[in-house]
Short mmCIF file of C-alpha atoms and ligand atoms in Angstrom, two decimals:
data_model
loop_
_atom_site.label_atom_id
_atom_site.label_comp_id
_atom_site.label_asym_id
_atom_site.label_seq_id
_atom_site.Cartn_x
_atom_site.Cartn_y
_atom_site.Cartn_z
CA UNK C 1 0.05 -0.01 0.02
CA UNK C 2 1.02 3.65 -0.25
CA UNK C 3 1.59 5.86 2.81
CA UNK C 4 2.75 9.31 3.68
CA UNK C 5 5.98 9.08 5.53
CA UNK C 6 7.82 11.92 7.58
CA UNK C 7 11.31 11.47 6.40
CA UNK C 8 12.88 14.57 8.31
CA UNK C 9 11.90 17.90 9.61
CA UNK C 10 9.52 19.48 6.97
CA UNK C 11 10.08 16.47 4.71
CA UNK C 12 7.53 14.03 3.69
CA UNK C 13 7.31 11.33 1.04
CA UNK C 14 4.83 8.88 -0.37
CA UNK C 15 6.39 5.41 -0.19
CA UNK C 16 5.28 1.65 -0.28
CA UNK C 17 4.60 0.15 2.84
CA UNK C 18 3.75 -3.49 3.71
CA UNK C 19 -0.20 -4.10 3.72
CA UNK C 20 -1.41 -4.28 7.58
CA UNK C 21 -3.05 -7.62 8.32
CA UNK C 22 -5.29 -8.84 10.83
CA UNK C 23 -3.55 -10.38 13.79
CA UNK C 24 -5.85 -10.44 16.74
CA UNK C 25 -9.53 -11.67 17.04
CA UNK C 26 -10.73 -8.10 17.65
CA UNK C 27 -8.61 -6.57 14.79
CA UNK C 28 -10.37 -4.69 11.97
CA UNK C 29 -8.90 -3.86 8.66
CA UNK C 30 -10.00 -0.29 7.65
CA UNK C 31 -9.58 1.32 4.11
CA UNK C 32 -8.80 4.89 4.97
CA UNK C 33 -10.95 7.28 3.06
CA UNK C 34 -9.89 10.50 4.50
CA UNK C 35 -7.71 12.08 6.89
CA UNK C 36 -7.93 15.53 8.65
CA UNK C 37 -4.57 17.25 9.16
CA UNK C 38 -4.39 17.99 12.99
CA UNK C 39 -2.24 20.83 14.46
CA UNK C 40 -0.26 17.67 16.36
CA UNK C 41 0.57 16.05 13.05
CA UNK C 42 1.87 19.35 11.74
CA UNK C 43 3.98 19.66 14.93
CA UNK C 44 5.66 16.48 14.52
CA UNK C 45 6.27 17.74 10.39
CA UNK C 46 7.70 20.93 11.54
CA UNK C 47 9.72 20.05 14.75
CA UNK C 48 9.95 16.20 14.85
CA UNK C 49 8.75 16.08 18.31
CA UNK C 50 5.89 16.98 20.95
CA UNK C 51 7.43 17.30 24.28
CA UNK C 52 9.14 14.01 24.96
CA UNK C 53 7.78 12.26 22.11
CA UNK C 54 10.25 12.30 19.48
CA UNK C 55 9.70 10.92 15.76
CA UNK C 56 12.05 8.16 14.63
CA UNK C 57 12.09 8.69 10.64
CA UNK C 58 10.42 7.08 8.57
CA UNK C 59 7.20 7.70 10.30
CA UNK C 60 3.41 7.76 9.53
CA UNK C 61 1.39 10.69 10.88
CA UNK C 62 -2.48 11.32 10.78
CA UNK C 63 -5.03 10.27 13.38
CA UNK C 64 -8.61 12.14 12.49
CA UNK C 65 -9.78 9.55 9.90
CA UNK C 66 -12.82 8.24 7.95
CA UNK C 67 -12.58 4.65 6.61
CA UNK C 68 -14.53 2.02 5.49
CA UNK C 69 -14.03 -1.67 7.12
CA UNK C 70 -12.49 -4.21 4.57
CA UNK C 71 -12.19 -7.36 6.78
CA UNK C 72 -12.90 -8.17 10.49
CA UNK C 73 -11.06 -10.57 13.01
CA UNK C 74 -12.79 -13.84 14.14
CA UNK C 75 -14.06 -12.27 17.26
CA UNK C 76 -15.80 -9.22 15.66
CA UNK C 77 -19.56 -9.73 15.23
CA UNK C 78 -20.93 -6.20 15.07
CA UNK C 79 -18.99 -4.79 12.16
CA UNK C 80 -18.91 -6.15 8.59
CA UNK C 81 -16.96 -5.25 5.27
CA UNK C 82 -18.32 -2.35 3.73
CA UNK C 83 -19.30 -0.22 6.89
CA UNK C 84 -18.05 3.28 7.11
CA UNK C 85 -16.63 3.98 10.42
CA UNK C 86 -15.14 6.83 12.26
CA UNK C 87 -12.06 6.06 14.22
CA UNK C 88 -11.33 6.78 17.72
CA UNK C 89 -7.30 6.98 17.56
CA UNK C 90 -6.76 5.56 21.12
CA UNK C 91 -6.21 1.70 21.80
CA UNK C 92 -6.59 1.00 25.63
CA UNK C 93 -5.37 -2.19 27.41
CA UNK C 94 -8.79 -2.60 29.47
CA UNK C 95 -6.88 -4.04 32.47
CA UNK C 96 -5.00 -1.16 34.37
CA UNK C 97 -6.61 1.10 37.36
CA UNK C 98 -7.23 4.00 34.68
CA UNK C 99 -9.23 1.83 32.40
CA UNK C 100 -11.03 -0.01 35.29
CA UNK C 101 -11.99 3.32 36.80
CA UNK C 102 -13.60 4.62 33.79
CA UNK C 103 -10.62 6.73 32.56
CA UNK C 104 -9.37 4.81 29.61
CA UNK C 105 -8.13 8.09 28.15
CA UNK C 106 -5.22 8.01 30.54
CA UNK C 107 -4.88 4.40 30.41
CA UNK C 108 -1.05 3.38 31.65
CA UNK C 109 -0.66 1.07 28.42
CA UNK C 110 -2.21 3.14 25.69
CA UNK C 111 -1.37 3.33 22.00
CA UNK C 112 -2.41 6.37 19.97
CA UNK C 113 -2.68 6.43 16.24
CA UNK C 114 0.64 8.33 14.86
CA UNK C 115 2.15 8.78 18.38
CA UNK C 116 5.76 8.16 17.70
CA UNK C 117 6.61 4.45 18.89
CA UNK C 118 2.87 3.55 19.43
CA UNK C 119 0.52 2.82 16.32
CA UNK C 120 1.54 3.95 12.78
CA UNK C 121 -0.64 6.97 11.40
CA UNK C 122 -3.43 7.03 9.08
CA UNK C 123 -1.98 8.90 6.11
CA UNK C 124 -2.06 5.18 4.34
CA UNK C 125 -4.33 3.43 2.34
CA UNK C 126 -5.06 0.88 5.07
CA UNK C 127 -4.89 0.52 9.04
CA UNK C 128 -5.72 -2.08 11.66
CA UNK C 129 -7.63 -1.03 14.64
CA UNK C 130 -9.26 -2.93 17.60
CA UNK C 131 -13.08 -3.03 16.84
CA UNK C 132 -13.71 -1.00 20.06
CA UNK C 133 -12.21 2.03 18.07
CA UNK C 134 -14.37 1.59 15.03
CA UNK C 135 -17.41 3.55 15.26
CA UNK C 136 -20.17 3.09 12.46
CA UNK C 137 -21.31 6.26 10.94
CA UNK C 138 -24.91 6.82 9.18
CA UNK C 139 -25.03 7.20 5.41
CA UNK C 140 -25.94 10.95 5.95
CA UNK C 141 -22.39 11.72 6.79
CA UNK C 142 -19.61 12.72 4.34
CA UNK C 143 -16.30 11.73 4.75
CA UNK C 144 -15.22 15.42 5.94
CA UNK C 145 -17.74 15.08 8.57
CA UNK C 146 -16.42 11.73 9.60
CA UNK C 147 -13.00 12.98 9.83
CA UNK C 148 -14.01 15.81 12.03
CA UNK C 149 -15.53 13.38 14.65
CA UNK C 150 -12.24 13.11 16.47
CA UNK C 151 -11.97 16.82 17.12
CA UNK C 152 -15.40 17.25 17.88
CA UNK C 153 -15.27 14.59 20.51
CA UNK C 154 -12.49 16.43 22.12
CA UNK C 155 -14.85 19.76 22.03
CA UNK C 156 -17.66 17.51 23.54
CA UNK C 157 -15.46 16.10 26.07
CA UNK C 158 -13.99 19.62 27.22
CA UNK C 159 -17.60 20.91 27.25
CA UNK C 160 -18.62 18.11 29.61
CA UNK C 161 -15.93 18.92 32.27
CA UNK C 162 -17.50 22.21 32.93
CA UNK C 163 -19.03 22.23 36.44
CA UNK C 164 -22.41 23.67 35.48
CA UNK C 165 -23.57 22.33 32.05
CA UNK C 166 -23.89 24.22 29.93
CA UNK C 167 -22.07 27.22 31.14
CA UNK C 168 -24.17 30.14 30.65
CA UNK C 169 -21.56 32.49 29.97
CA UNK C 170 -18.24 30.99 28.15
CA UNK C 171 -15.20 32.26 26.51
CA UNK C 172 -12.97 30.18 24.03
CA UNK C 173 -9.68 31.58 23.51
CA UNK C 174 -8.21 30.33 20.26
CA UNK C 175 -10.47 28.97 17.42
CA UNK C 176 -8.57 26.52 15.62
CA UNK C 177 -10.41 23.14 14.81
CA UNK C 178 -10.55 22.36 18.55
CA UNK C 179 -11.78 25.84 19.55
CA UNK C 180 -14.44 25.71 16.86
CA UNK C 181 -15.52 22.16 18.25
CA UNK C 182 -15.89 23.56 21.60
CA UNK C 183 -18.04 26.35 20.12
CA UNK C 184 -20.23 23.91 18.15
CA UNK C 185 -20.86 21.67 21.42
CA UNK C 186 -21.69 24.84 23.66
CA UNK C 187 -23.87 26.14 20.99
CA UNK C 188 -25.89 22.81 20.73
CA UNK C 189 -25.83 22.25 24.62
CA UNK C 190 -27.53 25.76 24.94
CA UNK C 191 -24.98 28.14 26.41
CA UNK C 192 -26.56 31.85 26.54
CA UNK C 193 -23.61 33.82 25.65
CA UNK C 194 -20.43 32.55 23.80
CA UNK C 195 -17.30 34.77 23.57
CA UNK C 196 -14.49 33.96 21.04
CA UNK C 197 -11.15 35.39 20.42
CA UNK C 198 -8.24 34.51 18.03
CA UNK C 199 -5.27 36.26 16.32
CA UNK C 200 -6.62 35.41 12.84
CA UNK C 201 -9.52 37.54 11.51
CA UNK C 202 -10.88 34.94 9.05
CA UNK C 203 -11.20 32.43 11.97
CA UNK C 204 -13.20 34.81 13.86
CA UNK C 205 -15.50 35.11 10.89
CA UNK C 206 -15.70 31.23 10.87
CA UNK C 207 -16.67 31.39 14.56
CA UNK C 208 -19.37 33.93 13.83
CA UNK C 209 -20.81 31.83 10.98
CA UNK C 210 -20.63 28.84 13.53
CA UNK C 211 -22.37 30.71 16.37
CA UNK C 212 -20.40 32.92 18.25
CA UNK C 213 -22.13 35.69 19.85
CA UNK C 214 -18.99 38.12 20.21
CA UNK C 215 -15.62 37.74 18.68
CA UNK C 216 -12.48 39.85 19.21
CA UNK C 217 -9.20 39.89 17.63
CA UNK C 218 -6.45 39.32 20.14
CA UNK C 219 -3.74 42.00 19.40
CA UNK C 220 -5.31 44.96 17.95
CA UNK C 221 -8.21 44.80 20.39
CA UNK C 222 -8.11 44.71 24.31
CA UNK C 223 -10.20 41.57 24.29
CA UNK C 224 -10.27 41.27 28.06
CA UNK C 225 -11.77 44.85 28.52
CA UNK C 226 -14.29 44.38 25.80
CA UNK C 227 -15.59 41.13 27.12
CA UNK C 228 -15.78 42.38 30.55
CA UNK C 229 -17.57 45.33 29.46
CA UNK C 230 -20.39 43.07 28.15
CA UNK C 231 -20.18 40.54 30.96
CA UNK C 232 -19.37 42.62 34.02
CA UNK C 233 -19.59 40.00 36.70
CA UNK C 234 -17.14 37.67 34.70
CA UNK C 235 -17.50 34.54 32.93
CA UNK C 236 -18.49 31.04 34.19
CA UNK C 237 -16.02 28.95 32.14
CA UNK C 238 -13.07 30.04 29.93
CA UNK C 239 -11.84 27.28 27.37
CA UNK C 240 -8.19 27.89 26.85
CA UNK C 241 -7.45 26.39 23.16
CA UNK C 242 -4.38 28.31 22.41
CA UNK C 243 -1.86 27.22 24.75
CA UNK C 244 -0.25 30.31 25.35
CA UNK C 245 0.75 32.23 28.57
CA UNK C 246 -0.96 35.45 27.63
CA UNK C 247 -4.48 33.49 27.02
CA UNK C 248 -3.98 31.45 30.18
CA UNK C 249 -3.51 35.03 32.06
CA UNK C 250 -6.54 36.11 30.32
CA UNK C 251 -8.74 33.26 31.68
CA UNK C 252 -7.93 34.25 35.15
CA UNK C 253 -8.90 37.90 34.30
CA UNK C 254 -12.16 36.86 32.70
CA UNK C 255 -13.65 34.36 35.02
CA UNK C 256 -16.02 35.17 37.69
CA UNK C 257 -15.24 34.09 41.33
CA UNK C 258 -15.69 30.25 41.37
CA UNK C 259 -15.34 29.95 37.64
CA UNK C 260 -13.53 27.43 35.88
CA UNK C 261 -10.79 27.42 33.27
CA UNK C 262 -10.37 24.41 31.17
CA UNK C 263 -6.92 23.92 29.69
CA UNK C 264 -7.38 22.37 26.15
CA UNK C 265 -4.76 23.95 24.34
CA UNK C 266 -1.14 22.48 24.37
CA UNK C 267 1.54 24.85 25.48
CA UNK C 268 4.78 24.57 23.55
CA UNK C 269 6.82 25.76 26.38
CA UNK C 270 7.80 23.60 29.42
CA UNK C 271 6.20 25.84 32.13
CA UNK C 272 3.41 28.25 32.47
CA UNK C 273 2.55 30.55 35.37
CA UNK C 274 -0.48 32.01 37.31
CA UNK C 275 -0.89 34.89 39.57
CA UNK C 276 -1.87 33.07 42.85
CA UNK C 277 -3.28 36.18 44.31
CA UNK C 278 -6.08 36.44 41.66
CA UNK C 279 -6.39 32.62 41.46
CA UNK C 280 -6.88 32.34 45.26
CA UNK C 281 -9.12 35.37 45.90
CA UNK C 282 -11.50 34.14 42.96
CA UNK C 283 -10.94 30.42 44.01
CA UNK C 284 -10.60 29.74 40.35
CA UNK C 285 -10.67 26.12 39.28
CA UNK C 286 -8.31 24.80 36.77
CA UNK C 287 -9.26 21.69 34.96
CA UNK C 288 -6.78 20.04 32.60
CA UNK C 289 -8.46 18.28 29.47
CA UNK C 290 -6.70 15.07 28.02
CA UNK C 291 -8.07 14.36 24.69
CA UNK C 292 -11.57 12.84 24.98
CA UNK C 293 -13.34 10.25 27.10
CA UNK C 294 -16.33 8.22 25.80
CA UNK C 295 -17.52 11.39 23.55
CA UNK C 296 -17.10 9.72 20.26
CA UNK C 297 -20.58 8.49 19.57
CA UNK C 298 -21.94 11.78 21.18
CA UNK C 299 -19.89 13.66 18.44
CA UNK C 300 -21.29 11.34 15.56
CA UNK C 301 -24.78 12.06 16.91
CA UNK C 302 -24.32 15.98 17.05
CA UNK C 303 -23.16 16.08 13.35
CA UNK C 304 -25.56 13.43 11.89
CA UNK C 305 -28.48 15.15 13.52
CA UNK C 306 -27.69 18.29 12.19
CA UNK C 307 -27.28 20.08 15.83
CA UNK C 308 -23.55 20.53 14.88
CA UNK C 309 -22.40 21.91 11.25
CA UNK C 310 -18.77 21.27 11.18
CA UNK C 311 -18.57 22.11 7.53
CA UNK C 312 -17.53 25.66 7.70
CA UNK C 313 -14.29 24.70 9.46
CA UNK C 314 -13.34 22.38 6.39
CA UNK C 315 -11.42 24.74 4.10
CA UNK C 316 -9.04 22.71 1.87
CA UNK C 317 -8.80 19.41 0.20
CA UNK C 318 -5.83 17.29 -1.06
CA UNK C 319 -5.01 13.85 -2.52
CA UNK C 320 -2.41 11.43 -0.86
CA UNK C 321 0.31 12.63 -3.28
CA UNK C 322 -0.60 16.43 -1.88
CA UNK C 323 -0.24 15.54 1.57
CA UNK C 324 3.08 17.57 1.94
CA UNK C 325 1.36 20.64 0.40
CA UNK C 326 -1.47 19.96 3.01
CA UNK C 327 1.04 20.09 5.98
CA UNK C 328 3.05 23.03 4.60
CA UNK C 329 -0.19 25.07 4.22
CA UNK C 330 -1.37 24.24 7.95
CA UNK C 331 2.02 24.74 9.20
CA UNK C 332 2.21 28.34 7.71
CA UNK C 333 -1.67 29.23 8.21
CA UNK C 334 -1.59 30.07 4.53
CA UNK C 335 -4.80 30.83 2.34
CA UNK C 336 -7.11 31.00 5.47
CA UNK C 337 -6.56 27.30 6.11
CA UNK C 338 -8.50 25.81 9.38
CA UNK C 339 -9.09 22.15 8.52
CA UNK C 340 -7.28 20.36 5.55
CA UNK C 341 -8.46 17.06 4.58
CA UNK C 342 -6.47 14.46 2.55
CA UNK C 343 -8.72 12.27 0.57
CA UNK C 344 -6.67 9.11 0.72
CA UNK C 345 -8.81 6.36 -1.21
CA UNK C 346 -11.76 6.32 -3.27
CA UNK C 347 -11.67 10.28 -3.83
ZN1 ZN E 401 -6.32 15.75 16.29
ZN1 ZN E 402 -5.48 0.82 30.64
#
């Protein structure tokens, strides 16, 4: 089969790779139809690592995928060839303390698609995944929507971690695909007022189209004062989706006493800081968000029912041979790209 391999910093090649085979009774062989390019993939592409996870070349990336079942192992009874599926990229052990206490997303023996040394990525014609990672999707969902199930499940999980649900007044700082996913989930859940900020004007336009009540451009605007002028008593929840020290500080300023900041963005720096005086006086809660837990089916339902229209965030398409171009575009935020999707098989 063909697959797109990272071969060095900002280097990617289409190469032949051995066809993956069913090895365990619960394995499913999936033809990959489409893959969304995620910020984490691009991070491996431009820097060769995320924190301590370092790529050993050649390596395949891609974990937001839409596929079609080709073959199932002997122990799989609820999936059959031809079934279109969304893939949960996390494979878990089912036996550790975390799995047994309902926290498979922090499984101690986990393997995630495209994480260096774990599972090979999905920018390939075929992958093998355990049946529990394959979620059937209804016919009314197109491949773009199926690839967005993964980021939307993260948005849904982040929303579910807000202590009062839905939060009445919330802000989302940073509206790449994950921030926009949080926005769709808050909107669907019935939040009354949703504030959004970003550095990029076109992302704010997309956020408005997807239901933001107020948007502000970080930089030219004093977004914190403007938001607090509209919400004097402060916000219930702030979803930090940019991973920057400045936006973390803004969360503390924006929250009402007793409010919650949800740290969704992945900071590139090793340490961040908070003002303990304001954090303590306001008794602010800090909730970290690790990917998602049990929200894949909910994300499928939100899209297929029409409650969440994810299509405005899909801005560009490529074929497998154009994977490198897709990564370059996302890496440089070119041409207003938000979500670039690589159509791998079948077009
Ligand atoms: Zn992703
Ligand atoms: Zn486990």
